[in-house]
Short mmCIF file of C-alpha atoms in Angstrom, two decimals:
data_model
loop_
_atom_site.label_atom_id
_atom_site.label_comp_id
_atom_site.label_asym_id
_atom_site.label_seq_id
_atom_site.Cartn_x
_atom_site.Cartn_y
_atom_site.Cartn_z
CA UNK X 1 42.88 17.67 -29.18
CA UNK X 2 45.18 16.35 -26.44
CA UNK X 3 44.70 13.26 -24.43
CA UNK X 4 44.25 13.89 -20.45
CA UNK X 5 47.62 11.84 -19.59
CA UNK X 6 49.33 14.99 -22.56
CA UNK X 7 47.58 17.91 -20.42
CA UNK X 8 48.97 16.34 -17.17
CA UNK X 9 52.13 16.20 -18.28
CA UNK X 10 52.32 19.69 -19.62
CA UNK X 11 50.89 20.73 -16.11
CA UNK X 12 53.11 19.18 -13.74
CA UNK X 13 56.66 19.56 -16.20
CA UNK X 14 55.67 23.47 -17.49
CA UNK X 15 53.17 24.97 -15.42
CA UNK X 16 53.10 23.82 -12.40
CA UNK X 17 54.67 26.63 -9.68
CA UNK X 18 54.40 23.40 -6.97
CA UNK X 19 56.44 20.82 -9.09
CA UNK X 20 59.11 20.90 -6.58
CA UNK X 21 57.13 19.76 -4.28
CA UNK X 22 54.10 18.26 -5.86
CA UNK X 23 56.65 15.76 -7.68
CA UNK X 24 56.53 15.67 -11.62
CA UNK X 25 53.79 13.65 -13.14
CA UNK X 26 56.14 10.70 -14.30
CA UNK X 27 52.99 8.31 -14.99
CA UNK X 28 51.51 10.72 -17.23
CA UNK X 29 54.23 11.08 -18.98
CA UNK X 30 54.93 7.89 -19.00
CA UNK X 31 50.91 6.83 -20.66
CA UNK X 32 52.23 9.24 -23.82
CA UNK X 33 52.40 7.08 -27.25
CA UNK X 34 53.00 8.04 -30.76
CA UNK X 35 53.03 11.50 -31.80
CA UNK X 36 52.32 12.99 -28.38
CA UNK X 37 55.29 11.05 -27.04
CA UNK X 38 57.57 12.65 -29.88
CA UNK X 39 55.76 15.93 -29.08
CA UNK X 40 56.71 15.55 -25.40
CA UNK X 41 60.27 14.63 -26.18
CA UNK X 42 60.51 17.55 -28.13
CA UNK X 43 59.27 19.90 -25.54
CA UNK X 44 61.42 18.57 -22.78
CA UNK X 45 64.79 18.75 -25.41
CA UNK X 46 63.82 22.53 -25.88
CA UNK X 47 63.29 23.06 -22.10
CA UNK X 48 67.28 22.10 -21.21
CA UNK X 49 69.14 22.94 -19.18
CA UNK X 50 66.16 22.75 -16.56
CA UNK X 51 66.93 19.79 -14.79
CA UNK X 52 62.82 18.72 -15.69
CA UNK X 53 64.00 18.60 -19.08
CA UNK X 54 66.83 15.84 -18.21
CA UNK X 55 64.36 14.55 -15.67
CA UNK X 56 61.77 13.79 -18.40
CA UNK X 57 64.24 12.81 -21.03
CA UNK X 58 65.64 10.05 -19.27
CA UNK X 59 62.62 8.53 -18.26
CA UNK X 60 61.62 8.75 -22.07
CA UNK X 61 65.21 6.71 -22.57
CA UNK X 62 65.40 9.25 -25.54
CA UNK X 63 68.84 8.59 -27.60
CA UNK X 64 67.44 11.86 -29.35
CA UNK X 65 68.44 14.08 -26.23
CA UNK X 66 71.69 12.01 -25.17
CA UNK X 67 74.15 14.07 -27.19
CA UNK X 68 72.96 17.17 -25.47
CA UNK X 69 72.82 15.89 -21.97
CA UNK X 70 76.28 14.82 -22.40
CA UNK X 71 77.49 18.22 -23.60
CA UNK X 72 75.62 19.55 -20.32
CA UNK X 73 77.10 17.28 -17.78
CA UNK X 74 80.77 17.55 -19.25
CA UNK X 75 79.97 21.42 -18.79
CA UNK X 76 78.64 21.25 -15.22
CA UNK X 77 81.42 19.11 -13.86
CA UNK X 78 82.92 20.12 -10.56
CA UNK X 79 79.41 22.40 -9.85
CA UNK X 80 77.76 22.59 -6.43
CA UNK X 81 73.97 21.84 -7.01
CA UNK X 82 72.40 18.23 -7.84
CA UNK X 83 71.72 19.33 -11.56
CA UNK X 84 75.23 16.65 -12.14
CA UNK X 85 72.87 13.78 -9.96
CA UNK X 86 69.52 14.47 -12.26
CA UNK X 87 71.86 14.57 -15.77
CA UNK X 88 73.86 11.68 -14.79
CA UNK X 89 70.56 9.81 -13.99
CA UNK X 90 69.21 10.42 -17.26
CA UNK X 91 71.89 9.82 -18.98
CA UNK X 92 72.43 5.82 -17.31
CA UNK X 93 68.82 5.61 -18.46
CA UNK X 94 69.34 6.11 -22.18
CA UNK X 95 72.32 4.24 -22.05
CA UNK X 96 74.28 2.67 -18.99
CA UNK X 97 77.87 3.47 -18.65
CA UNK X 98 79.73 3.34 -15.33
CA UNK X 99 81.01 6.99 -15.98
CA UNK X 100 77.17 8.11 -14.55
CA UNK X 101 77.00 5.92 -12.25
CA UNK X 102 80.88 6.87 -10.49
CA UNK X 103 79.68 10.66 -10.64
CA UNK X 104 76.41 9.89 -8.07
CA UNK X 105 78.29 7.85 -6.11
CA UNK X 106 80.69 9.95 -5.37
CA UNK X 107 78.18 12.63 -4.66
CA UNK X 108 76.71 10.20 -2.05
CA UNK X 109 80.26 9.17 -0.82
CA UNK X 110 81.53 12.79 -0.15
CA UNK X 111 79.52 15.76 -0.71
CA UNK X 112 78.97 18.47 2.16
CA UNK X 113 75.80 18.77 1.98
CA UNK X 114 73.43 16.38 3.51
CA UNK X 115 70.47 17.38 0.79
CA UNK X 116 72.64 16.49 -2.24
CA UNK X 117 73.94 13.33 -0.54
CA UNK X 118 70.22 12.20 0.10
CA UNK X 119 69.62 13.35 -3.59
CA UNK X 120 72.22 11.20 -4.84
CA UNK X 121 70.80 8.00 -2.66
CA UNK X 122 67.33 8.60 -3.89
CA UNK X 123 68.92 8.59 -7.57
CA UNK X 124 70.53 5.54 -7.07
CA UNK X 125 67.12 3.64 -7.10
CA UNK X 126 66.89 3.63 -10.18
CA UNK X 127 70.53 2.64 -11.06
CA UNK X 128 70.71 -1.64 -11.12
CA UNK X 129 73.96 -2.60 -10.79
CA UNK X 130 76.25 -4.25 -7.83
CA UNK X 131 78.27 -0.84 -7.37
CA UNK X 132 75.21 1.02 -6.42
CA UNK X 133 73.95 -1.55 -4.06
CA UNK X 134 77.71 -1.39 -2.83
CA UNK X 135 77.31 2.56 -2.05
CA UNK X 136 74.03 2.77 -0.90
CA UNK X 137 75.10 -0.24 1.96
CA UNK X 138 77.83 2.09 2.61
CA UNK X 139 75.29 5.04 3.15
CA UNK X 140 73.37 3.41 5.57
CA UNK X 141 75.63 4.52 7.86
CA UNK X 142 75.70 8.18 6.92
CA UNK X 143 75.41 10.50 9.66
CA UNK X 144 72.10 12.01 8.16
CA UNK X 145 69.21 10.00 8.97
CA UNK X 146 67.23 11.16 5.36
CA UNK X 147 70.45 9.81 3.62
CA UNK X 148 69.99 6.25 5.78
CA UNK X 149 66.41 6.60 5.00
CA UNK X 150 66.81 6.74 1.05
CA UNK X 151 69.50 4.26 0.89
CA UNK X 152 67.27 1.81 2.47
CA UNK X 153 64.30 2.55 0.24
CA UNK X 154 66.82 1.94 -2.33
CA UNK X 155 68.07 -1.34 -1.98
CA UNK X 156 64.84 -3.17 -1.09
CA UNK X 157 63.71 -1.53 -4.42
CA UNK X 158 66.53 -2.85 -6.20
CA UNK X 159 66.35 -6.19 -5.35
CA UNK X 160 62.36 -6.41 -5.86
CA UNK X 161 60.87 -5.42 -2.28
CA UNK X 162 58.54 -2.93 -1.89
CA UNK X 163 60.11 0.36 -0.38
CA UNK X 164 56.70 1.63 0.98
CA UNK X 165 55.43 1.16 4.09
CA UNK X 166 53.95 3.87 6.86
CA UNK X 167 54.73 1.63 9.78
CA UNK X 168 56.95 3.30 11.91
CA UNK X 169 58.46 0.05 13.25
CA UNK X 170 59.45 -0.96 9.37
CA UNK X 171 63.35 -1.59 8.84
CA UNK X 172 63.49 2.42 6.79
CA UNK X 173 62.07 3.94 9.28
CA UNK X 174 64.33 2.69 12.08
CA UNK X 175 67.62 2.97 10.43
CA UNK X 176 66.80 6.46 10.50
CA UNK X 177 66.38 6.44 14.35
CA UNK X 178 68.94 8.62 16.56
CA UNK X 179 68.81 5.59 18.66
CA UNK X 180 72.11 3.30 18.04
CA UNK X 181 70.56 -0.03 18.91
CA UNK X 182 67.27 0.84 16.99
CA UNK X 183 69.32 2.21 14.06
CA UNK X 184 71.10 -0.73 13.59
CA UNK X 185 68.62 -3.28 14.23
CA UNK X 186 66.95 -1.59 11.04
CA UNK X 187 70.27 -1.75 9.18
CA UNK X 188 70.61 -5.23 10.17
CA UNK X 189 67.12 -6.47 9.32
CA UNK X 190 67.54 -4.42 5.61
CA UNK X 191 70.65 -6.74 4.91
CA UNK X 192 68.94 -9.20 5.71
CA UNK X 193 66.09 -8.95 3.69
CA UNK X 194 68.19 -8.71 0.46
CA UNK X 195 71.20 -10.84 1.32
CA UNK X 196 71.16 -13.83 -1.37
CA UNK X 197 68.37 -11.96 -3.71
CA UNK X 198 69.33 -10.56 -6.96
CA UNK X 199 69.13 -6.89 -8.61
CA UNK X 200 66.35 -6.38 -10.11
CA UNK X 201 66.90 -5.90 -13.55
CA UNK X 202 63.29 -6.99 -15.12
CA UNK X 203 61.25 -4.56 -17.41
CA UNK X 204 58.48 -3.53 -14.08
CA UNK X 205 61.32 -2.39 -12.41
CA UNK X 206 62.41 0.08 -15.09
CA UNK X 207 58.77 1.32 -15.64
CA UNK X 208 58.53 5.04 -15.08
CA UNK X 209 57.05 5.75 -11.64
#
């Protein structure tokens, strides 16, 4: 027998047609302990290359897989899709090293297309160090208002302030406005809000979510 938080997983990382947009079950995965938590890792190690696998790896932290997701970003350099964002992600999880970071920041500083550079911002959320609070300032002046959107959600997260909100007045969803003045009252108010506060490096920020 399986726990519930096991058959979720499975659903949502295996099974589940929708994942793309239903969003992978991170806090099931994340409720896994002991041998179904080994189990899991060894499903998601068996799954790779799909990005899930990497997806789920990293959030397990799992120095198990890091030899393999290194071999598979070293392999994908220079390719088109966001599979380099997702690998480089999981790999700063298991173990931080500026070389990840540098790749999604310069996928956010200069890639054509506005769906990997709004990738990229969302990745950096979950990266907690000055240089990605450094690009994703920079981004909220990209001329895609998704990308302004993320990079917003991204530094309030990173220095401890809730990124939710479904006011449309709220700072994320202005900088996103086609409207200079509102645009940049909303980038003005977000530098605000975390000018002086530090990165949020404590444990509940690192919890899968």
């Amino acid at each position: 027998m399986t726990s519930p938080a096991f058959e979720r997983f499975r659903f949502s990382f295996f099974e589940d047609p929708d994942s793309w947009r239903n969003g992978l079950d991170m806090a099931a995965l994340a409720a896994l302990e002991g041998e179904e938590r080994t189990r899991a890792e060894e499903m998601l190690l068996q799954y790779l290359p799909d990005t899930r696998g990497a997806i789920g790896l990293g959030a397990l932290r799992s120095h198990r897989a890091e030899p393999a997701l290194v071999q598979l970003f070293e392999a994908g350099q220079g390719w088109g899709g966001s599979a380099q964002i997702y690998l480089a992600k999981a790999l700063w999880q298991i173990r931080p090293d500026p070389r990840w970071l540098e790749a999604v920041i310069e996928v956010l500083a200069s890639a054509d297309e506005p769906m990997r550079r709004m990738t990229a911002a969302e990745a950096l959320h979950g990266f907690s160090d000055p240089a990605a609070v450094s690009a994703l300032v920079n981004a909220l002046d990209d001329p895609e208002g998704l990308v302004r959107h993320h990079a917003a959600r991204g530094l309030l997260a990173l220095h401890g302030l809730s990124d939710k909100s479904d006011d449309t007045q709220h700072m994320m969803y202005r900088v996103m406005s086609t409207d200079a003045e509102r645009r940049e009252g909303g980038k003005c108010d977000i530098l605000a809000a975390i000018a002086g506060r530090p990165i949020c490096v404590h444990e509940p920020c690192r919890q899968l979510c």
